[in-house]
Amino acid sequence: AQKITQTQPGMFVQEKEAVTLDCTYDTSDQSYGLFWYKQPSSGEMIFLIYQGSYDEQNATEGRYSLNFQKARKSANLVISASQLGDSAMYFCAMIPWDSNYQLIWGAGTKLIIKP
Amino acid sequence: DVKVTQSSRYLVKRTGEKVFLECVQDMDHENMFWYRQDPGLGLRLIYFSYDVKMKEKGDIPEGYSVSREKKERFSLILESASTNQTSMYLCASSSPDLTLSPGTGADGYTFGSGTRLTVV
């Protein structure tokens, strides 16, 4: 079965610290894509970063990086130098490429940055 | 600069009412999706459409139907609203090529702001 697991329902982190949000996935597909989305209290889903299963290097976008460990089937999101505006729900998702572009979602992690 | 628009931000309806949730995108995307989001359950796919007048059931289609008469518009219909349909509903669209660029310029899989529906 194809599945995304986010084991941290919530996290508190001090401002300016780095934070790692965990994501493990399960798929038998060789080709797949992994996504991280941010959902602030306003409700909009904001795309953060993408990692393809054949990408050899970890994806990075500004303060966001994806720690991709293919053998362990993990795709953790790392946020460096956290800011108050990072407080939000974070979702990990996967597209197994034999699907019709349907994302499989994790349950999410609520991140709260403390000043 | 809004690309996926959901007609209502908050909606309160009575049990048994027929409810229409509208979603419009201006990116000429072929694929459109309706999700519901509940705490601890993440996003669950209700229906999706990959072309005008085409629709496919997602993981939880019971109690819902959809309509896609025009490419830019995908409507979710609750035939007879029930209290267990109280939820956040999110619409999304994507292109078949799924070009990806992060942040607000993403042209891959774009979401609307959501409709928080309460059925009383």
mmCIF file of C-alpha atoms in Angstrom:
data_model
loop_
_atom_site.group_PDB
_atom_site.id
_atom_site.type_symbol
_atom_site.label_atom_id
_atom_site.label_comp_id
_atom_site.label_asym_id
_atom_site.label_seq_id
_atom_site.Cartn_x
_atom_site.Cartn_y
_atom_site.Cartn_z
ATOM 1 C CA ALA A 1 0.000 0.000 0.000
ATOM 2 C CA GLN A 2 1.186 3.501 -0.759
ATOM 3 C CA LYS A 3 1.323 5.626 2.315
ATOM 4 C CA ILE A 4 2.880 8.723 3.853
ATOM 5 C CA THR A 5 3.589 8.812 7.579
ATOM 6 C CA GLN A 6 4.293 11.944 9.578
ATOM 7 C CA THR A 7 4.942 10.858 13.140
ATOM 8 C CA GLN A 8 5.010 14.312 14.754
ATOM 9 C CA PRO A 9 1.512 15.736 15.269
ATOM 10 C CA GLY A 10 2.988 18.929 16.718
ATOM 11 C CA MET A 11 6.289 20.618 17.469
ATOM 12 C CA PHE A 12 7.450 23.660 19.392
ATOM 13 C CA VAL A 13 10.717 25.250 18.275
ATOM 14 C CA GLN A 14 12.537 28.343 19.466
ATOM 15 C CA GLU A 15 12.877 31.122 16.911
ATOM 16 C CA LYS A 16 16.127 31.013 14.919
ATOM 17 C CA GLU A 17 16.683 27.342 15.622
ATOM 18 C CA ALA A 18 16.703 24.749 12.854
ATOM 19 C CA VAL A 19 13.822 22.295 12.761
ATOM 20 C CA THR A 20 13.403 18.892 11.128
ATOM 21 C CA LEU A 21 9.962 17.595 10.218
ATOM 22 C CA ASP A 22 9.826 13.848 9.685
ATOM 23 C CA CYS A 23 8.253 12.069 6.744
ATOM 24 C CA THR A 24 8.463 8.431 5.764
ATOM 25 C CA TYR A 25 6.794 6.918 2.750
ATOM 26 C CA ASP A 26 5.873 3.534 1.440
ATOM 27 C CA THR A 27 5.637 2.692 -2.230
ATOM 28 C CA SER A 28 6.700 -0.092 -4.532
ATOM 29 C CA ASP A 29 7.080 2.319 -7.437
ATOM 30 C CA GLN A 30 10.591 3.044 -8.611
ATOM 31 C CA SER A 31 9.612 6.443 -9.911
ATOM 32 C CA TYR A 32 7.884 8.855 -7.585
ATOM 33 C CA GLY A 33 7.945 12.447 -6.411
ATOM 34 C CA LEU A 34 7.930 13.829 -2.884
ATOM 35 C CA PHE A 35 6.498 17.189 -1.888
ATOM 36 C CA TRP A 36 6.291 19.393 1.140
ATOM 37 C CA TYR A 37 3.488 21.915 1.570
ATOM 38 C CA LYS A 38 2.913 24.598 4.173
ATOM 39 C CA GLN A 39 -0.561 25.546 5.313
ATOM 40 C CA PRO A 40 -0.768 28.692 7.462
ATOM 41 C CA SER A 41 -3.847 29.501 9.506
ATOM 42 C CA SER A 42 -5.305 31.274 6.470
ATOM 43 C CA GLY A 43 -5.884 27.822 4.958
ATOM 44 C CA GLU A 44 -4.034 28.169 1.672
ATOM 45 C CA MET A 45 -1.721 25.303 0.747
ATOM 46 C CA ILE A 46 1.702 26.600 -0.264
ATOM 47 C CA PHE A 47 4.133 24.426 -2.190
ATOM 48 C CA LEU A 48 7.621 24.460 -0.615
ATOM 49 C CA ILE A 49 9.923 21.899 -2.161
ATOM 50 C CA TYR A 50 10.033 18.867 -4.427
ATOM 51 C CA GLN A 51 12.310 15.804 -4.633
ATOM 52 C CA GLY A 52 12.220 13.264 -7.434
ATOM 53 C CA SER A 53 13.109 9.680 -6.653
ATOM 54 C CA TYR A 54 15.911 9.707 -9.217
ATOM 55 C CA ASP A 55 17.370 13.019 -8.066
ATOM 56 C CA GLU A 56 20.798 12.282 -6.646
ATOM 57 C CA GLN A 57 21.129 15.511 -4.726
ATOM 58 C CA ASN A 58 18.889 16.687 -1.925
ATOM 59 C CA ALA A 59 16.533 19.460 -2.975
ATOM 60 C CA THR A 60 17.059 22.896 -1.478
ATOM 61 C CA GLU A 61 15.008 26.086 -1.751
ATOM 62 C CA GLY A 62 16.193 28.982 0.361
ATOM 63 C CA ARG A 63 15.805 28.041 4.031
ATOM 64 C CA TYR A 64 14.139 24.747 3.108
ATOM 65 C CA SER A 65 16.001 21.563 2.339
ATOM 66 C CA LEU A 66 14.810 18.028 1.928
ATOM 67 C CA ASN A 67 16.876 15.290 3.568
ATOM 68 C CA PHE A 68 16.165 12.456 1.146
ATOM 69 C CA GLN A 69 17.242 8.977 2.263
ATOM 70 C CA LYS A 70 15.931 6.643 -0.376
ATOM 71 C CA ALA A 71 16.966 3.373 1.227
ATOM 72 C CA ARG A 72 15.188 4.349 4.434
ATOM 73 C CA LYS A 73 12.246 5.808 2.487
ATOM 74 C CA SER A 74 12.412 9.042 4.366
ATOM 75 C CA ALA A 75 12.054 12.619 3.104
ATOM 76 C CA ASN A 76 12.463 14.930 6.069
ATOM 77 C CA LEU A 77 12.019 18.675 5.691
ATOM 78 C CA VAL A 78 14.677 20.843 7.315
ATOM 79 C CA ILE A 79 13.970 24.511 7.969
ATOM 80 C CA SER A 80 17.049 26.482 8.904
ATOM 81 C CA ALA A 81 16.927 29.584 11.099
ATOM 82 C CA SER A 82 13.215 29.312 11.868
ATOM 83 C CA GLN A 83 11.054 32.444 11.876
ATOM 84 C CA LEU A 84 7.761 33.258 13.563
ATOM 85 C CA GLY A 85 6.090 33.169 10.159
ATOM 86 C CA ASP A 86 7.032 29.511 9.820
ATOM 87 C CA SER A 87 4.318 28.598 12.317
ATOM 88 C CA ALA A 88 1.901 26.504 10.281
ATOM 89 C CA MET A 89 0.804 22.994 9.400
ATOM 90 C CA TYR A 90 3.273 21.132 7.213
ATOM 91 C CA PHE A 91 2.269 18.291 4.950
ATOM 92 C CA CYS A 92 4.406 15.707 3.223
ATOM 93 C CA ALA A 93 2.971 14.204 0.051
ATOM 94 C CA MET A 94 3.959 11.761 -2.664
ATOM 95 C CA ILE A 95 3.024 11.091 -6.267
ATOM 96 C CA PRO A 96 3.769 7.565 -7.453
ATOM 97 C CA TRP A 97 4.180 8.262 -11.128
ATOM 98 C CA ASP A 98 1.963 5.460 -12.355
ATOM 99 C CA SER A 99 -1.014 7.252 -10.768
ATOM 100 C CA ASN A 100 -3.084 9.948 -12.430
ATOM 101 C CA TYR A 101 -1.199 12.765 -10.736
ATOM 102 C CA GLN A 102 -2.914 12.088 -7.464
ATOM 103 C CA LEU A 103 -1.038 13.151 -4.392
ATOM 104 C CA ILE A 104 -0.929 10.846 -1.380
ATOM 105 C CA TRP A 105 -0.867 12.931 1.796
ATOM 106 C CA GLY A 106 0.490 12.581 5.287
ATOM 107 C CA ALA A 107 -1.584 13.675 8.292
ATOM 108 C CA GLY A 108 0.535 16.766 8.817
ATOM 109 C CA THR A 109 2.691 18.297 11.548
ATOM 110 C CA LYS A 110 1.715 21.476 13.354
ATOM 111 C CA LEU A 111 4.821 23.603 13.854
ATOM 112 C CA ILE A 112 4.783 26.454 16.359
ATOM 113 C CA ILE A 113 7.746 28.821 16.530
ATOM 114 C CA LYS A 114 8.242 30.430 19.932
ATOM 115 C CA PRO A 115 9.721 33.939 20.171
ATOM 116 C CA ASP B 1 -2.479 37.083 -8.585
ATOM 117 C CA VAL B 2 -4.949 34.464 -7.326
ATOM 118 C CA LYS B 3 -4.896 31.406 -9.583
ATOM 119 C CA VAL B 4 -7.345 28.988 -7.926
ATOM 120 C CA THR B 5 -10.416 30.632 -6.449
ATOM 121 C CA GLN B 6 -12.957 29.013 -4.197
ATOM 122 C CA SER B 7 -16.229 30.906 -4.064
ATOM 123 C CA SER B 8 -16.771 30.868 -0.302
ATOM 124 C CA ARG B 9 -14.332 31.088 2.552
ATOM 125 C CA TYR B 10 -16.854 30.100 5.240
ATOM 126 C CA LEU B 11 -20.216 28.427 4.774
ATOM 127 C CA VAL B 12 -22.881 27.293 7.231
ATOM 128 C CA LYS B 13 -25.649 25.018 5.962
ATOM 129 C CA ARG B 14 -28.448 23.007 7.472
ATOM 130 C CA THR B 15 -28.682 19.235 7.455
ATOM 131 C CA GLY B 16 -30.392 18.002 4.318
ATOM 132 C CA GLU B 17 -29.603 21.054 2.203
ATOM 133 C CA LYS B 18 -28.002 20.723 -1.215
ATOM 134 C CA VAL B 19 -24.644 22.498 -1.140
ATOM 135 C CA PHE B 20 -22.534 23.725 -4.051
ATOM 136 C CA LEU B 21 -18.847 24.500 -3.633
ATOM 137 C CA GLU B 22 -17.346 26.260 -6.616
ATOM 138 C CA CYS B 23 -13.730 26.292 -7.757
ATOM 139 C CA VAL B 24 -12.304 28.297 -10.659
ATOM 140 C CA GLN B 25 -8.745 28.264 -11.983
ATOM 141 C CA ASP B 26 -7.162 30.589 -14.506
ATOM 142 C CA MET B 27 -4.088 28.538 -15.387
ATOM 143 C CA ASP B 28 -5.668 26.462 -18.168
ATOM 144 C CA HIS B 29 -4.973 23.285 -16.163
ATOM 145 C CA GLU B 30 -6.500 20.023 -17.316
ATOM 146 C CA ASN B 31 -6.586 18.347 -13.914
ATOM 147 C CA MET B 32 -8.727 19.541 -11.027
ATOM 148 C CA PHE B 33 -9.229 18.001 -7.608
ATOM 149 C CA TRP B 34 -11.479 18.256 -4.573
ATOM 150 C CA TYR B 35 -10.118 17.308 -1.151
ATOM 151 C CA ARG B 36 -11.481 17.457 2.334
ATOM 152 C CA GLN B 37 -9.177 18.089 5.255
ATOM 153 C CA ASP B 38 -9.862 16.906 8.786
ATOM 154 C CA PRO B 39 -7.559 17.121 11.819
ATOM 155 C CA GLY B 40 -5.348 14.074 12.129
ATOM 156 C CA LEU B 41 -6.462 12.690 8.773
ATOM 157 C CA GLY B 42 -4.623 14.998 6.421
ATOM 158 C CA LEU B 43 -6.104 15.566 2.978
ATOM 159 C CA ARG B 44 -8.400 12.992 1.456
ATOM 160 C CA LEU B 45 -9.319 13.017 -2.201
ATOM 161 C CA ILE B 46 -13.041 13.171 -2.921
ATOM 162 C CA TYR B 47 -13.169 13.461 -6.727
ATOM 163 C CA PHE B 48 -10.912 14.566 -9.507
ATOM 164 C CA SER B 49 -11.316 15.484 -13.137
ATOM 165 C CA TYR B 50 -8.750 15.289 -15.912
ATOM 166 C CA ASP B 51 -10.858 16.881 -18.618
ATOM 167 C CA VAL B 52 -14.126 18.663 -19.210
ATOM 168 C CA LYS B 53 -17.095 16.408 -18.401
ATOM 169 C CA MET B 54 -14.708 13.720 -17.108
ATOM 170 C CA LYS B 55 -14.642 12.744 -13.459
ATOM 171 C CA GLU B 56 -13.142 10.022 -11.325
ATOM 172 C CA LYS B 57 -13.900 8.988 -7.770
ATOM 173 C CA GLY B 58 -11.226 9.514 -5.189
ATOM 174 C CA ASP B 59 -10.915 7.865 -1.816
ATOM 175 C CA ILE B 60 -14.110 9.179 -0.203
ATOM 176 C CA PRO B 61 -16.732 10.008 -2.878
ATOM 177 C CA GLU B 62 -19.796 8.893 -0.883
ATOM 178 C CA GLY B 63 -22.263 11.705 -0.329
ATOM 179 C CA TYR B 64 -20.636 13.924 -2.969
ATOM 180 C CA SER B 65 -20.890 14.530 -6.670
ATOM 181 C CA VAL B 66 -19.013 16.849 -9.028
ATOM 182 C CA SER B 67 -19.538 18.784 -12.208
ATOM 183 C CA ARG B 68 -17.008 19.974 -14.796
ATOM 184 C CA GLU B 69 -18.840 21.691 -17.647
ATOM 185 C CA LYS B 70 -15.995 24.088 -18.436
ATOM 186 C CA LYS B 71 -12.260 23.597 -18.168
ATOM 187 C CA GLU B 72 -11.777 26.340 -15.626
ATOM 188 C CA ARG B 73 -14.584 25.373 -13.250
ATOM 189 C CA PHE B 74 -14.970 22.315 -11.031
ATOM 190 C CA SER B 75 -17.940 22.158 -8.683
ATOM 191 C CA LEU B 76 -18.387 19.924 -5.661
ATOM 192 C CA ILE B 77 -21.971 19.085 -4.732
ATOM 193 C CA LEU B 78 -23.228 17.763 -1.434
ATOM 194 C CA GLU B 79 -26.560 16.244 -2.422
ATOM 195 C CA SER B 80 -27.969 16.246 1.128
ATOM 196 C CA ALA B 81 -25.587 17.779 3.616
ATOM 197 C CA SER B 82 -24.952 15.919 6.842
ATOM 198 C CA THR B 83 -23.116 16.933 10.001
ATOM 199 C CA ASN B 84 -20.265 14.511 9.246
ATOM 200 C CA GLN B 85 -19.517 16.575 6.149
ATOM 201 C CA THR B 86 -18.465 19.492 8.325
ATOM 202 C CA SER B 87 -14.898 19.996 7.182
ATOM 203 C CA MET B 88 -12.405 22.134 5.305
ATOM 204 C CA TYR B 89 -12.697 21.624 1.544
ATOM 205 C CA LEU B 90 -9.743 22.347 -0.700
ATOM 206 C CA CYS B 91 -9.736 22.597 -4.464
ATOM 207 C CA ALA B 92 -6.548 22.120 -6.498
ATOM 208 C CA SER B 93 -5.514 22.088 -10.119
ATOM 209 C CA SER B 94 -2.508 20.753 -11.984
ATOM 210 C CA SER B 95 -1.156 20.497 -15.473
ATOM 211 C CA PRO B 96 -0.354 17.072 -16.932
ATOM 212 C CA ASP B 97 3.276 18.110 -17.258
ATOM 213 C CA LEU B 98 3.345 19.087 -13.585
ATOM 214 C CA THR B 99 6.054 21.680 -14.002
ATOM 215 C CA LEU B 100 7.384 22.504 -10.595
ATOM 216 C CA SER B 101 8.675 25.690 -9.118
ATOM 217 C CA PRO B 102 8.422 26.478 -5.427
ATOM 218 C CA GLY B 103 6.631 29.261 -3.631
ATOM 219 C CA THR B 104 3.737 31.281 -4.947
ATOM 220 C CA GLY B 105 4.974 30.845 -8.513
ATOM 221 C CA ALA B 106 4.287 27.114 -8.473
ATOM 222 C CA ASP B 107 2.784 25.988 -11.735
ATOM 223 C CA GLY B 108 2.418 22.376 -10.819
ATOM 224 C CA TYR B 109 -0.189 21.593 -8.196
ATOM 225 C CA THR B 110 -1.937 24.748 -7.006
ATOM 226 C CA PHE B 111 -4.504 25.011 -4.243
ATOM 227 C CA GLY B 112 -7.301 27.396 -3.492
ATOM 228 C CA SER B 113 -7.680 29.016 -0.071
ATOM 229 C CA GLY B 114 -10.220 26.484 1.107
ATOM 230 C CA THR B 115 -13.880 26.574 2.164
ATOM 231 C CA ARG B 116 -14.663 25.838 5.778
ATOM 232 C CA LEU B 117 -18.110 24.239 5.721
ATOM 233 C CA THR B 118 -20.167 23.731 8.843
ATOM 234 C CA VAL B 119 -23.344 21.666 8.643
ATOM 235 C CA VAL B 120 -25.722 22.214 11.543
#
